[in-house]
Coordinates of C-alpha atoms in Angstrom, one line a residue:
M1 CA 65.6 169.6 89.3
P2 CA 62.1 170.1 90.5
S3 CA 60.4 168.9 93.6
I4 CA 58.0 166.4 93.3
S5 CA 55.6 169.2 94.1
N6 CA 57.1 170.9 92.0
I7 CA 56.1 168.3 89.0
N8 CA 52.8 167.9 90.0
K9 CA 52.1 171.5 89.2
I10 CA 53.6 171.3 85.7
L11 CA 52.1 167.4 84.8
T12 CA 48.5 168.6 86.5
G13 CA 48.8 172.1 85.3
L14 CA 48.6 171.0 81.6
I15 CA 48.7 174.2 79.5
L16 CA 47.4 173.8 76.1
T17 CA 47.1 177.1 75.4
L18 CA 46.5 180.4 77.7
C19 CA 43.1 180.9 79.8
F20 CA 41.7 183.5 80.1
N21 CA 39.8 184.1 83.6
T22 CA 36.9 186.1 81.8
F23 CA 36.7 182.5 79.6
C24 CA 37.0 180.1 81.7
H25 CA 33.9 178.6 83.8
A26 CA 33.7 175.9 85.6
A27 CA 30.2 174.3 87.6
V28 CA 30.2 172.2 90.5
A29 CA 31.0 169.0 88.2
R30 CA 34.4 170.4 87.3
D31 CA 35.1 171.5 91.4
W32 CA 34.2 168.1 92.5
N33 CA 36.4 166.6 89.2
D34 CA 39.4 168.4 90.0
V35 CA 38.9 167.0 93.9
L36 CA 38.7 163.5 92.3
L37 CA 41.6 164.1 90.4
D38 CA 43.7 165.4 93.1
A39 CA 42.3 162.1 95.0
I40 CA 43.8 159.7 92.7
R41 CA 47.3 161.4 92.4
A42 CA 47.5 161.2 96.2
D43 CA 46.8 157.2 95.6
Q44 CA 48.9 154.2 94.6
A45 CA 49.1 154.4 90.7
R46 CA 46.0 152.1 89.9
P47 CA 45.2 152.7 86.3
T48 CA 42.6 149.9 85.9
I49 CA 40.7 151.1 89.1
H50 CA 41.3 155.0 88.9
A51 CA 39.5 154.5 85.1
R52 CA 36.8 152.6 87.2
N53 CA 36.4 155.4 89.7
L54 CA 36.6 158.2 86.8
Y55 CA 33.5 156.2 85.2
H56 CA 31.2 155.5 88.5
I57 CA 31.8 158.9 89.6
S58 CA 31.3 160.5 86.6
A59 CA 28.3 158.9 85.8
A60 CA 27.0 159.6 89.4
M61 CA 27.1 163.0 88.2
Y62 CA 25.8 162.6 85.3
D63 CA 22.6 160.3 86.8
A64 CA 22.3 163.4 89.3
W65 CA 21.7 166.0 86.9
C66 CA 19.6 163.7 84.7
A67 CA 17.1 162.7 87.2
Y68 CA 16.1 166.7 86.8
E69 CA 16.0 166.5 83.2
E70 CA 12.9 165.1 80.9
N71 CA 15.1 163.7 77.5
C72 CA 17.6 161.7 79.0
Q73 CA 18.3 158.2 80.5
G74 CA 20.3 157.7 83.4
V75 CA 23.4 155.2 83.9
F76 CA 22.5 153.4 87.0
F77 CA 19.8 156.0 88.2
Q78 CA 16.6 156.1 86.5
E79 CA 14.1 158.1 88.8
K80 CA 12.8 161.5 87.6
I81 CA 12.5 163.9 90.4
T82 CA 10.5 167.6 90.5
S83 CA 12.3 170.4 91.1
D84 CA 11.1 174.3 91.8
D85 CA 14.6 174.7 91.8
I86 CA 16.5 173.0 88.8
S87 CA 20.2 174.2 88.9
S88 CA 19.6 174.5 92.8
D89 CA 19.0 170.6 92.9
Q90 CA 21.3 169.4 90.6
Q91 CA 24.3 171.0 92.1
Q92 CA 23.6 169.6 95.2
A93 CA 22.4 166.1 94.1
I94 CA 26.0 165.5 92.3
S95 CA 27.7 167.3 95.6
F96 CA 26.0 164.6 97.7
A97 CA 26.2 161.6 94.7
T98 CA 30.0 162.3 94.6
Y99 CA 31.0 163.1 97.9
R100 CA 29.4 159.6 99.0
L101 CA 31.5 158.1 96.0
L102 CA 34.6 159.8 96.9
I103 CA 34.9 158.8 100.5
W104 CA 33.5 155.2 99.8
R105 CA 36.1 154.6 97.1
F106 CA 39.0 156.5 98.5
N107 CA 38.5 156.0 102.4
T108 CA 41.2 153.6 102.1
S109 CA 43.5 154.8 99.7
V110 CA 47.2 154.9 101.2
G111 CA 46.7 158.7 100.4
A112 CA 43.6 158.7 102.5
P113 CA 45.4 161.2 105.0
T114 CA 45.7 164.2 102.2
S115 CA 42.2 163.3 100.4
I116 CA 39.5 162.3 102.8
P117 CA 40.3 165.8 104.7
N118 CA 40.7 167.5 101.0
I119 CA 36.9 165.8 99.9
N120 CA 34.9 166.7 103.6
N121 CA 36.9 170.6 103.0
H122 CA 35.2 170.7 99.8
M123 CA 31.5 169.7 101.0
Q124 CA 32.0 171.6 104.0
G125 CA 32.9 174.8 101.6
L126 CA 29.9 174.2 99.2
G127 CA 27.7 175.0 102.4
Y128 CA 26.3 171.1 102.3
D129 CA 25.8 168.8 105.8
A130 CA 27.7 166.0 104.7
N131 CA 26.0 164.5 107.7
D132 CA 22.5 164.3 106.4
T133 CA 22.9 160.4 105.2
G134 CA 18.9 159.7 104.6
T135 CA 18.3 158.1 101.2
S136 CA 14.1 158.7 101.5
G137 CA 12.3 161.1 100.2
N138 CA 12.9 163.4 97.4
T139 CA 15.2 166.5 98.8
A140 CA 18.4 167.0 96.8
A141 CA 20.0 165.3 99.6
A142 CA 18.6 162.4 99.3
V143 CA 18.3 162.1 95.5
G144 CA 22.2 162.6 96.2
N145 CA 22.8 159.7 98.4
R146 CA 20.8 157.0 96.7
I147 CA 22.6 157.2 93.6
A148 CA 25.2 156.9 95.5
Q149 CA 24.4 153.9 97.0
T150 CA 22.8 152.4 93.7
I151 CA 26.5 152.9 92.3
I152 CA 28.7 151.5 95.5
D153 CA 26.1 148.3 95.5
M154 CA 26.8 147.7 92.2
G155 CA 30.4 148.3 92.2
L156 CA 30.3 145.2 94.9
N157 CA 29.2 143.2 92.3
D158 CA 30.3 144.6 89.3
G159 CA 33.7 141.4 89.3
S160 CA 36.2 143.7 90.2
N161 CA 36.6 142.0 93.7
E162 CA 36.4 145.6 95.1
I163 CA 35.0 143.6 98.6
N164 CA 38.5 142.2 98.4
D165 CA 40.4 145.2 97.8
Y166 CA 40.7 144.1 94.1
I167 CA 43.4 141.5 94.7
N168 CA 43.8 139.3 92.1
Q169 CA 41.3 135.5 92.7
Y170 CA 43.2 133.3 90.9
Y171 CA 46.1 134.7 88.4
E172 CA 50.2 133.3 89.4
P173 CA 53.5 134.8 87.2
I174 CA 54.8 131.7 85.7
N175 CA 58.5 133.1 85.8
E176 CA 60.3 133.4 89.0
P177 CA 61.0 137.9 89.2
L178 CA 64.2 139.4 87.7
L179 CA 66.6 141.2 90.2
P180 CA 67.4 143.9 87.7
D181 CA 70.5 145.0 90.1
F182 CA 72.5 141.7 88.9
D183 CA 73.3 140.9 85.6
G184 CA 71.6 139.3 82.8
N185 CA 68.1 137.2 83.7
P186 CA 69.1 133.5 84.4
D187 CA 66.2 132.4 86.2
I188 CA 63.3 133.3 83.5
T189 CA 61.9 129.8 82.8
D190 CA 59.1 131.3 79.8
P191 CA 60.7 134.0 77.8
N192 CA 56.7 135.1 75.9
R193 CA 55.8 135.5 79.3
W194 CA 55.5 138.4 81.9
Q195 CA 57.6 138.4 84.3
P196 CA 58.2 139.8 87.9
L197 CA 61.1 142.3 89.6
A198 CA 61.9 141.9 92.6
L199 CA 63.2 145.6 94.3
E200 CA 64.9 146.4 97.3
Y201 CA 62.2 148.7 97.7
F202 CA 59.9 150.0 94.9
K203 CA 57.9 152.9 94.2
D204 CA 55.3 152.8 91.8
Q205 CA 54.1 155.9 89.3
S206 CA 52.3 157.7 91.5
G207 CA 55.8 157.8 93.6
I208 CA 54.3 155.5 96.5
V209 CA 56.5 153.7 98.1
L210 CA 55.5 150.2 98.2
G211 CA 58.0 147.9 100.0
E212 CA 58.5 145.6 97.4
Y213 CA 57.7 145.2 93.7
P214 CA 53.7 144.2 93.9
D215 CA 51.8 141.6 92.3
F216 CA 50.4 141.9 88.7
L217 CA 48.3 144.5 88.6
S218 CA 44.3 143.7 87.5
P219 CA 45.2 140.2 85.4
E220 CA 41.8 139.8 85.6
W221 CA 40.0 142.8 84.9
G222 CA 37.6 141.3 81.7
H223 CA 35.8 140.0 84.5
V224 CA 34.4 143.8 85.3
T225 CA 31.1 145.1 84.4
P226 CA 31.8 147.5 81.4
F227 CA 29.6 150.7 79.4
S228 CA 29.7 150.1 76.6
L229 CA 31.4 146.6 75.4
T230 CA 28.9 144.0 74.1
P231 CA 29.5 140.2 74.8
N232 CA 30.0 140.3 70.4
D233 CA 33.2 141.7 71.6
L234 CA 33.9 139.0 74.4
T235 CA 36.1 136.1 74.1
E236 CA 36.4 133.2 77.0
H237 CA 39.4 131.8 77.1
Q238 CA 40.8 129.2 79.9
R239 CA 44.0 128.6 81.5
D240 CA 44.1 125.9 84.5
G241 CA 40.7 125.8 84.8
D242 CA 40.5 129.9 85.5
I243 CA 38.4 132.1 83.2
Y244 CA 39.6 135.1 81.4
P245 CA 37.4 137.3 79.7
V246 CA 38.9 139.1 76.7
Y247 CA 37.2 142.4 74.6
M248 CA 38.9 142.7 71.3
D249 CA 40.5 140.0 70.8
P250 CA 43.4 140.9 69.0
G251 CA 45.3 136.8 69.1
A252 CA 48.8 136.4 70.4
P253 CA 51.8 138.3 70.4
P254 CA 54.8 137.5 68.3
M255 CA 56.3 134.9 70.1
I256 CA 60.3 133.7 70.2
A257 CA 60.6 130.1 68.6
G258 CA 57.4 130.1 67.5
V259 CA 54.9 132.1 65.2
G260 CA 56.2 136.0 65.0
D261 CA 60.0 134.7 65.8
D262 CA 61.7 137.7 63.6
D263 CA 58.4 140.5 65.3
Y264 CA 59.3 139.2 68.4
K265 CA 63.5 140.2 68.2
S266 CA 62.8 143.1 65.6
G267 CA 60.4 144.4 68.1
F268 CA 62.7 143.9 71.7
E269 CA 66.1 145.0 69.1
Q270 CA 63.8 148.2 68.2
V271 CA 63.8 149.1 72.0
V272 CA 67.5 149.2 72.4
E273 CA 67.7 151.4 69.3
F274 CA 65.5 154.2 70.7
S275 CA 67.4 153.7 74.2
G276 CA 70.0 155.0 71.9
Y277 CA 69.2 158.6 70.9
L278 CA 68.6 159.4 74.5
D279 CA 71.9 161.6 74.3
P280 CA 71.1 164.9 73.9
A281 CA 74.5 165.9 73.2
D282 CA 74.7 163.7 69.8
G283 CA 74.4 166.7 67.9
V284 CA 71.0 165.5 66.2
L285 CA 68.5 168.1 66.2
I286 CA 64.6 167.5 64.7
D287 CA 62.1 169.5 64.1
I288 CA 58.9 169.2 66.7
S289 CA 56.1 171.3 65.7
P290 CA 53.4 170.0 64.0
A291 CA 55.0 170.9 60.5
S292 CA 56.9 168.1 60.3
R293 CA 55.6 165.6 63.5
G294 CA 51.9 164.3 63.5
N295 CA 48.9 163.3 61.0
N296 CA 49.9 159.9 60.9
D297 CA 47.7 157.0 59.2
L298 CA 45.8 154.9 62.4
G299 CA 47.9 152.6 63.0
T300 CA 51.2 153.2 61.9
N301 CA 54.2 156.5 62.4
N302 CA 53.9 157.3 58.5
G303 CA 52.6 161.2 59.3
T304 CA 55.1 164.4 58.0
G305 CA 53.1 166.5 59.6
R306 CA 50.8 169.6 58.6
D307 CA 51.2 172.4 56.4
L308 CA 48.9 175.0 57.2
N309 CA 46.8 175.6 60.6
P310 CA 43.3 175.0 59.4
I311 CA 42.3 177.6 62.5
T312 CA 44.7 180.4 61.8
G313 CA 45.4 179.4 58.1
L314 CA 49.1 180.4 58.1
P315 CA 51.7 177.7 58.7
Y316 CA 53.1 176.1 62.2
T317 CA 55.9 177.3 63.6
P318 CA 59.0 174.6 63.2
Q319 CA 60.9 174.2 66.2
M320 CA 64.3 172.5 65.9
V321 CA 66.1 170.6 69.1
P322 CA 68.0 168.1 70.2
A323 CA 66.2 164.9 69.3
G324 CA 67.9 163.6 72.7
D325 CA 66.0 165.9 74.9
Y326 CA 62.6 165.1 72.7
F327 CA 62.9 161.9 73.9
R328 CA 63.7 162.2 77.1
V329 CA 61.0 164.6 77.7
L330 CA 58.4 161.8 75.9
A331 CA 59.2 159.5 78.1
E332 CA 58.7 161.3 81.1
F333 CA 55.6 163.3 80.3
W334 CA 53.5 160.7 79.0
A335 CA 54.4 158.4 81.5
D336 CA 52.7 159.6 84.4
G337 CA 55.0 159.9 86.4
P338 CA 55.2 160.8 90.5
D339 CA 52.0 162.3 91.8
S340 CA 50.2 161.5 88.7
E341 CA 46.6 161.5 87.9
T342 CA 47.4 158.1 85.9
P343 CA 46.6 157.9 82.2
P344 CA 43.1 157.9 82.1
G345 CA 42.8 161.0 84.4
H346 CA 45.8 162.6 82.3
W347 CA 42.9 162.4 79.6
F348 CA 40.6 164.2 82.0
T349 CA 43.4 166.8 82.8
I350 CA 43.3 167.6 79.2
L351 CA 39.8 167.4 78.6
N352 CA 39.1 170.2 81.5
T353 CA 41.8 172.3 79.8
V354 CA 39.9 172.5 76.4
S355 CA 36.6 173.0 77.9
D356 CA 38.7 175.8 79.6
H357 CA 39.5 177.0 76.3
P358 CA 38.0 180.6 74.8
L359 CA 37.8 179.2 71.6
L360 CA 35.6 176.4 72.4
E361 CA 32.1 176.3 71.8
K362 CA 30.4 174.1 73.7
R363 CA 28.7 171.9 71.5
L364 CA 28.3 168.1 71.7
N365 CA 29.8 167.1 68.7
G366 CA 30.3 170.3 67.2
V367 CA 26.3 170.8 66.7
G368 CA 23.1 172.3 68.0
P369 CA 23.1 174.5 71.0
I370 CA 25.3 175.6 73.1
L371 CA 25.2 173.9 76.3
D372 CA 25.5 175.4 79.5
D373 CA 28.7 174.2 81.5
L374 CA 27.3 171.9 83.8
E375 CA 25.8 169.9 81.5
W376 CA 28.8 170.4 78.6
E377 CA 30.5 168.8 82.1
V378 CA 28.2 166.0 83.3
K379 CA 28.2 165.0 79.3
T380 CA 31.5 165.0 78.7
Y381 CA 32.8 163.5 81.7
L382 CA 30.4 160.8 81.1
A383 CA 31.1 159.9 77.7
L384 CA 35.4 160.3 78.6
G385 CA 34.9 158.6 81.9
G386 CA 33.0 155.4 79.9
T387 CA 35.4 155.3 77.6
M388 CA 38.5 155.0 79.6
H389 CA 36.6 152.8 82.0
D390 CA 36.3 150.5 78.6
S391 CA 39.9 150.8 77.5
A392 CA 40.9 149.6 80.8
I393 CA 38.8 146.2 80.9
T394 CA 40.1 145.8 77.1
A395 CA 43.6 145.9 77.8
W396 CA 44.0 144.2 81.1
G397 CA 41.7 141.5 79.8
I398 CA 44.7 141.0 77.1
K399 CA 47.3 141.7 79.5
G400 CA 46.3 139.1 81.8
W401 CA 45.0 136.7 79.2
Y402 CA 48.2 136.8 76.9
D403 CA 50.8 137.6 80.2
Y404 CA 53.3 139.1 77.7
I405 CA 56.5 139.2 78.5
R406 CA 58.6 143.2 79.2
P407 CA 61.3 144.5 77.5
I408 CA 63.7 144.4 80.4
S409 CA 63.2 140.6 80.6
A410 CA 63.5 139.8 77.1
I411 CA 66.4 142.1 76.0
R412 CA 68.4 140.7 79.2
Y413 CA 66.7 136.8 77.9
M414 CA 68.3 137.3 74.4
C415 CA 71.8 139.0 75.8
D416 CA 72.0 136.1 77.7
Q417 CA 71.4 133.4 75.3
G418 CA 73.7 135.0 72.7
Q419 CA 73.5 136.4 68.8
S420 CA 71.2 135.1 66.3
S421 CA 72.8 136.2 63.2
D422 CA 75.7 134.0 62.2
P423 CA 76.3 130.5 62.9
N424 CA 79.5 130.7 62.2
A425 CA 80.5 133.8 65.0
A426 CA 80.9 133.5 68.7
S427 CA 77.6 132.8 70.9
F428 CA 75.4 131.7 68.1
A429 CA 72.1 130.5 70.1
P430 CA 68.6 130.4 68.3
N431 CA 67.2 132.6 70.6
G432 CA 69.6 134.8 70.9
I433 CA 69.3 138.6 69.9
N434 CA 70.2 139.0 66.6
L435 CA 73.3 141.8 65.9
H436 CA 73.3 145.0 64.6
P437 CA 76.0 147.7 63.8
G438 CA 76.2 150.5 65.4
Y439 CA 74.1 149.7 68.4
I440 CA 73.8 145.9 69.1
E441 CA 77.2 143.9 68.6
L442 CA 79.3 141.2 69.5
I443 CA 83.0 142.1 72.0
T444 CA 85.2 140.4 70.3
P445 CA 89.3 140.2 70.4
A446 CA 89.5 143.0 67.8
T447 CA 86.6 145.4 69.7
I448 CA 88.7 144.9 73.0
Q449 CA 91.9 146.0 71.7
P450 CA 93.1 149.8 73.7
G451 CA 90.7 152.4 71.4
G452 CA 88.5 149.9 70.5
I453 CA 84.4 150.4 70.7
H454 CA 83.5 147.8 73.7
E455 CA 87.9 148.1 75.8
F456 CA 86.5 149.1 78.8
L457 CA 83.7 146.2 78.5
A458 CA 86.8 143.4 78.5
G459 CA 86.4 143.1 82.2
I460 CA 88.7 140.9 84.5
G461 CA 91.3 138.8 82.5
N462 CA 88.6 139.2 79.0
E463 CA 85.9 137.5 80.8
N464 CA 83.3 139.2 78.5
L465 CA 84.7 138.0 75.9
G466 CA 81.7 136.6 73.4
K467 CA 79.0 138.9 75.3
I468 CA 76.7 141.1 73.3
A469 CA 77.1 144.8 74.3
V470 CA 74.2 147.3 73.3
K471 CA 74.6 151.4 72.7
A472 CA 72.2 152.6 74.6
W473 CA 71.3 154.6 77.5
R474 CA 73.4 154.0 80.3
G475 CA 71.3 153.6 83.1
P476 CA 70.8 154.6 86.7
D477 CA 74.3 153.8 87.8
Y478 CA 75.9 156.6 86.1
I479 CA 73.9 158.6 87.3
I480 CA 75.9 160.5 90.4
D481 CA 73.4 163.6 91.3
P482 CA 70.2 163.4 89.3
D483 CA 70.2 167.4 89.7
T484 CA 72.8 168.4 87.4
T485 CA 74.2 165.0 85.5
T486 CA 72.9 162.8 83.0
A487 CA 73.4 159.0 82.2
G488 CA 74.2 159.2 78.6
V489 CA 74.3 156.6 75.8
G490 CA 77.5 154.3 75.5
W491 CA 78.4 150.7 74.6
I492 CA 77.1 148.6 77.9
L493 CA 76.9 144.9 78.4
C494 CA 73.7 144.0 77.7
E495 CA 72.9 142.3 80.3
N496 CA 73.5 145.2 82.4
W497 CA 70.7 147.1 80.0
W498 CA 68.3 149.8 81.6
P499 CA 65.2 150.7 80.5
Y500 CA 64.6 154.8 80.9
Q501 CA 63.0 154.5 84.0
R502 CA 64.0 155.5 88.0
P503 CA 65.9 152.8 89.9
S504 CA 63.0 151.6 92.2
F505 CA 60.5 151.7 89.4
V506 CA 62.4 150.0 86.3
S507 CA 58.8 148.5 84.4
P508 CA 55.1 148.8 85.7
P509 CA 53.7 145.3 87.2
F510 CA 51.6 143.9 84.7
A511 CA 52.3 142.7 81.5
G512 CA 53.1 144.4 78.6
Y513 CA 50.7 143.5 75.6
V514 CA 48.8 145.4 74.7
S515 CA 50.2 148.9 75.7
G516 CA 47.9 150.2 78.2
H517 CA 48.9 153.7 76.8
S518 CA 47.9 153.2 73.6
V519 CA 44.5 151.7 73.9
F520 CA 44.0 154.8 76.6
S521 CA 44.9 157.9 74.2
R522 CA 43.6 156.9 71.9
A523 CA 40.0 156.1 72.6
A524 CA 40.1 159.5 74.6
A525 CA 41.7 161.0 71.3
E526 CA 38.3 159.3 69.4
V527 CA 36.0 160.9 71.8
M528 CA 37.1 164.1 72.3
T529 CA 36.9 164.2 68.5
L530 CA 33.5 163.6 69.0
L531 CA 32.5 165.6 71.7
T532 CA 33.8 168.5 70.7
G533 CA 33.4 168.1 66.3
S534 CA 36.9 168.5 65.3
A535 CA 40.0 166.4 65.7
Y536 CA 41.8 169.7 66.6
F537 CA 42.5 171.3 69.7
P538 CA 41.2 174.8 70.0
G539 CA 43.2 176.6 67.9
G540 CA 44.8 174.4 66.0
M541 CA 47.7 173.3 68.7
S542 CA 48.4 172.6 72.0
D543 CA 51.4 172.2 73.8
F544 CA 53.3 172.1 77.2
L545 CA 56.5 173.2 78.1
A546 CA 59.8 171.4 79.8
P547 CA 61.4 174.1 81.2
Q548 CA 65.4 173.7 80.6
N549 CA 67.0 171.6 83.6
E550 CA 63.9 171.3 85.3
F551 CA 61.6 168.9 83.6
L552 CA 63.0 165.5 84.0
V553 CA 62.6 163.6 87.4
F554 CA 66.1 160.9 87.6
E555 CA 68.5 162.9 85.7
D556 CA 69.3 166.5 84.8
G557 CA 67.4 168.0 81.8
P558 CA 66.2 169.0 78.9
S559 CA 69.6 170.8 78.1
V560 CA 67.0 173.5 76.4
D561 CA 63.6 174.3 76.8
V562 CA 61.6 172.1 75.1
I563 CA 57.6 172.5 73.6
L564 CA 55.7 170.0 72.9
Q565 CA 53.2 170.4 70.3
W566 CA 49.8 169.1 69.5
A567 CA 47.6 169.8 66.2
T568 CA 44.7 167.1 67.0
Y569 CA 44.2 165.1 70.1
Q570 CA 45.1 161.8 67.7
D571 CA 48.3 163.1 67.2
A572 CA 48.7 163.9 71.0
A573 CA 47.8 160.4 71.5
D574 CA 50.1 158.8 68.6
E575 CA 53.0 160.5 70.8
T576 CA 51.4 158.7 73.6
S577 CA 52.2 155.3 72.2
I578 CA 55.5 156.1 70.9
S579 CA 57.0 157.6 74.3
R580 CA 56.5 153.9 75.6
I581 CA 59.6 152.7 73.3
Y582 CA 61.9 155.4 73.9
G583 CA 60.8 154.6 77.8
G584 CA 61.8 151.3 77.6
I585 CA 58.5 149.9 78.4
H586 CA 56.5 148.9 75.3
P587 CA 57.7 147.5 72.0
T588 CA 56.0 148.3 69.0
A589 CA 54.2 145.2 68.9
D590 CA 52.1 146.3 72.0
D591 CA 52.0 149.2 70.6
I592 CA 50.0 149.3 67.2
P593 CA 47.0 146.4 68.7
G594 CA 46.1 148.8 71.2
R595 CA 45.7 152.3 69.0
F596 CA 42.8 150.0 66.9
M597 CA 41.0 148.7 69.8
G598 CA 41.7 152.0 71.2
Y599 CA 39.7 153.5 68.0
E600 CA 37.2 151.1 68.4
I601 CA 36.6 151.6 71.5
G602 CA 36.0 156.1 71.3
H603 CA 33.5 155.3 69.1
Q604 CA 31.5 152.5 70.5
A605 CA 31.4 154.6 74.0
F606 CA 30.4 157.9 72.7
N607 CA 27.8 156.1 70.8
R608 CA 26.8 154.4 74.0
A609 CA 26.7 158.1 75.9
M610 CA 24.5 159.4 72.8
A611 CA 22.4 156.9 73.6
Y612 CA 22.3 157.9 77.9
F613 CA 21.8 162.0 76.5
N614 CA 18.8 160.9 74.2
G615 CA 17.2 159.0 76.7
S616 CA 16.8 155.9 73.8
Q617 CA 17.5 152.6 75.1
P618 CA 21.3 151.9 75.0
A619 CA 21.8 151.4 71.5
V620 CA 23.6 148.2 70.1
A621 CA 27.5 148.9 70.2
V622 CA 29.0 148.3 66.6
P623 CA 30.4 145.1 65.8
I624 CA 34.5 144.6 66.3
N625 CA 35.3 143.1 63.5
Q626 CA 38.6 143.9 62.0
I627 CA 40.6 143.9 65.1
P628 CA 41.8 140.2 64.1
V629 CA 42.1 140.9 60.7
L630 CA 44.3 143.7 61.3
F631 CA 46.3 142.2 63.8
L632 CA 47.4 139.7 60.5
M633 CA 49.4 143.0 59.1
L634 CA 51.1 144.0 62.1
S635 CA 54.3 142.8 60.5
G636 CA 53.7 145.1 58.0
M637 CA 52.7 147.9 60.3
L638 CA 55.5 147.4 62.4
Y639 CA 57.7 147.7 59.8
L640 CA 56.1 150.7 58.9
S641 CA 56.2 152.1 62.0
R642 CA 59.6 151.5 62.1
K643 CA 61.1 153.3 59.1
K644 CA 58.8 156.3 59.6
I645 CA 60.1 156.8 62.9
M646 CA 64.1 156.5 61.8
K647 CA 62.8 158.7 59.1
N648 CA 62.0 161.1 61.7
R649 CA 64.8 161.0 63.5

C-alpha cells in the first residue's frame, strides 16, 4: 500500500508514453502551470473553483504573451506593447502576471503554508524581483502586474462570490443528513433531491480533513461569467425566489414516483450490480486493451475496440486481467483522490504529457507551422482552461438547480421502502427497489436456512426477514488493514450498502446530476482532439501502470499489475465516465447527458479560443440545440449503455 506522497507521484506522473529528455521541452508557461497544479493539489478538492483558477491563470499567461504579438487578441487585456526583446519580455510578463494571480488566489488556501513558499521560490528562481509591484509604464513587470490586477478585479465581480470565499448565498438542502455509519436512510424527505451526509470527520478528495461534511459545493455556479457559453445556451430557473442560471439545460433527471420512475430505479440498481463486480477473486478475466474496449459512439458504451493501431499499423496487444481489479483501479484512478489536481487539473497533466511526447508535432489543429514551445503552451492552456471553466459552470449550474440525489441515499431509501417487483410478496412498496436474482433479493425464511445464501443475514430473532439483501462490495467495515486486506464482495443488508469510497469521504459534497467527470472529460477530449488535429494519443495509445498491491488506497490491490490503456482522448473520457458507476458515485442518468454537454462545450470553447488566436472578435458560439432532444432519447441510451457494459464484462 503506497503512502499519500507515492500516490501523488503516481497520479501526477501520468505516464502516457516514455518522454525522453532530448525531446521534452518546456517553456516558462509550463513551469508556472506545474506550480499551479501543485497549489491545487495542496488545496481542498474544489473542482469549480480550480477550473476557474486554471482558466484565469491560463488567460493571464496567454494575455501576457499576446501583448507582444501583432495578430492575436487578448482575453482580458487588450494592450499591445513594443519591445526590443520580445521573447524575454514575454517570459517576464507571464511570470509577473501568473505570480501575482497565484498569490492572490492561494494566499488563504488550506495548503498556503506549502504553496506560497513554492510560488515565491519559483519566482525567485527565475531571477525576478517579486517586490516590483508597479503597474505603470511598459516594463515587462508592469505589464504582467497590470494583467494580474485586471483579472483580480474582474474576478471580484464575475458571480463567483470570491470576495466571500465562494460561500453559497441562498441554496439550502431540503433533506436532513444521512448518517452512513447507521442503517438505512430513515430521515430523507424527498428521494429525488440531494442529501448531505453526517460524518464524524470528512476528508475530501484531496485528502484534506475538514472536520465535518461540507456544504454543497457551488450550487449557484451558473452565475459565474463563462468563457464561451452564450445567452442562447442559458435558461434561468427560480426556486423560492432565487435564480438558478442553467446553461445547456438537459431537462429533469428520472424521478421516483414521477416521470422516469423506471429509469430512476434501474439506474441505481445498476450501481448496486456494478458494486458486485469489484472482487478480483471472482475468476472473471477480461481484455482491457484498445483491442476490445473503447471506440464508443457518443453517449453510448457500444464500442468493441479497434483492430489496428492506426499510427503503427499493428494490432493492439490484448491485456487480460481480473475484472474486479480493473474496475477497482478505474474507480480509484479517475476519482482524482488524495493529493489530486481535481478532474479539470487532471486533464492539464494529460495535456502536458502529450505536449512532451516526441511524436507530437506542435501544429495548432494539426495544420500550419510548428509552434515554438511557449506559443503552444499559452494557446493550449487557454483553450483547455476555458473549456474546463465552461464545463464547471454548465455542470454545477445543473447540479444546483436539479439538486439530484446520490446513489447511497437513493439505494438505501428504496431498500428501506421494500421491494417493488411483486405485489404478492413480502415488503412490497411502490417506491421499493426492484428484485434481481443474484444481486438484489428478498430475505426469506428459505434463504436464511443453514447453507442458504442469506444465512448470516437473519439477525437476532430473524429480525431481518423481509429486508432487502444485495450482493455488493461489502464496505469499509470489512477492511481490517488497508495494506493487506480487501472488503471483497458478498451478500449484505441493502440498508448498509456503501459506495467504493473511503469511510471518511463516502460521496462528493454536491448533487449528482449531471456528472462533472463526464462533462469535464468529454469536453477535454474534444478540445485535445481539436488542438492536436488527431483523436489519437501520440503513437496511437497511452497508458498508466497501477502496480500490483500498491496502487489502491483504502484496500489492498490490485492483485496484479493493471495497465490502463486508451487509443483516443474520447476513450479515456468514456472510461472516466463509466468509472463513476463502479465507484458508486453516479448512475448512468448522470453520465450520458454530461457526455453530450462536454462534446458541445469542447467544440464551442475551441472556436472561441481560435477567435482570440486569430485576432478577431470572439465568434458567436455554435448554438446548443440538440441537448433537450438527446435527453428525450436517454431511456434508450441507458438501455444500450447497460447492455454493452454487461457484454464487455
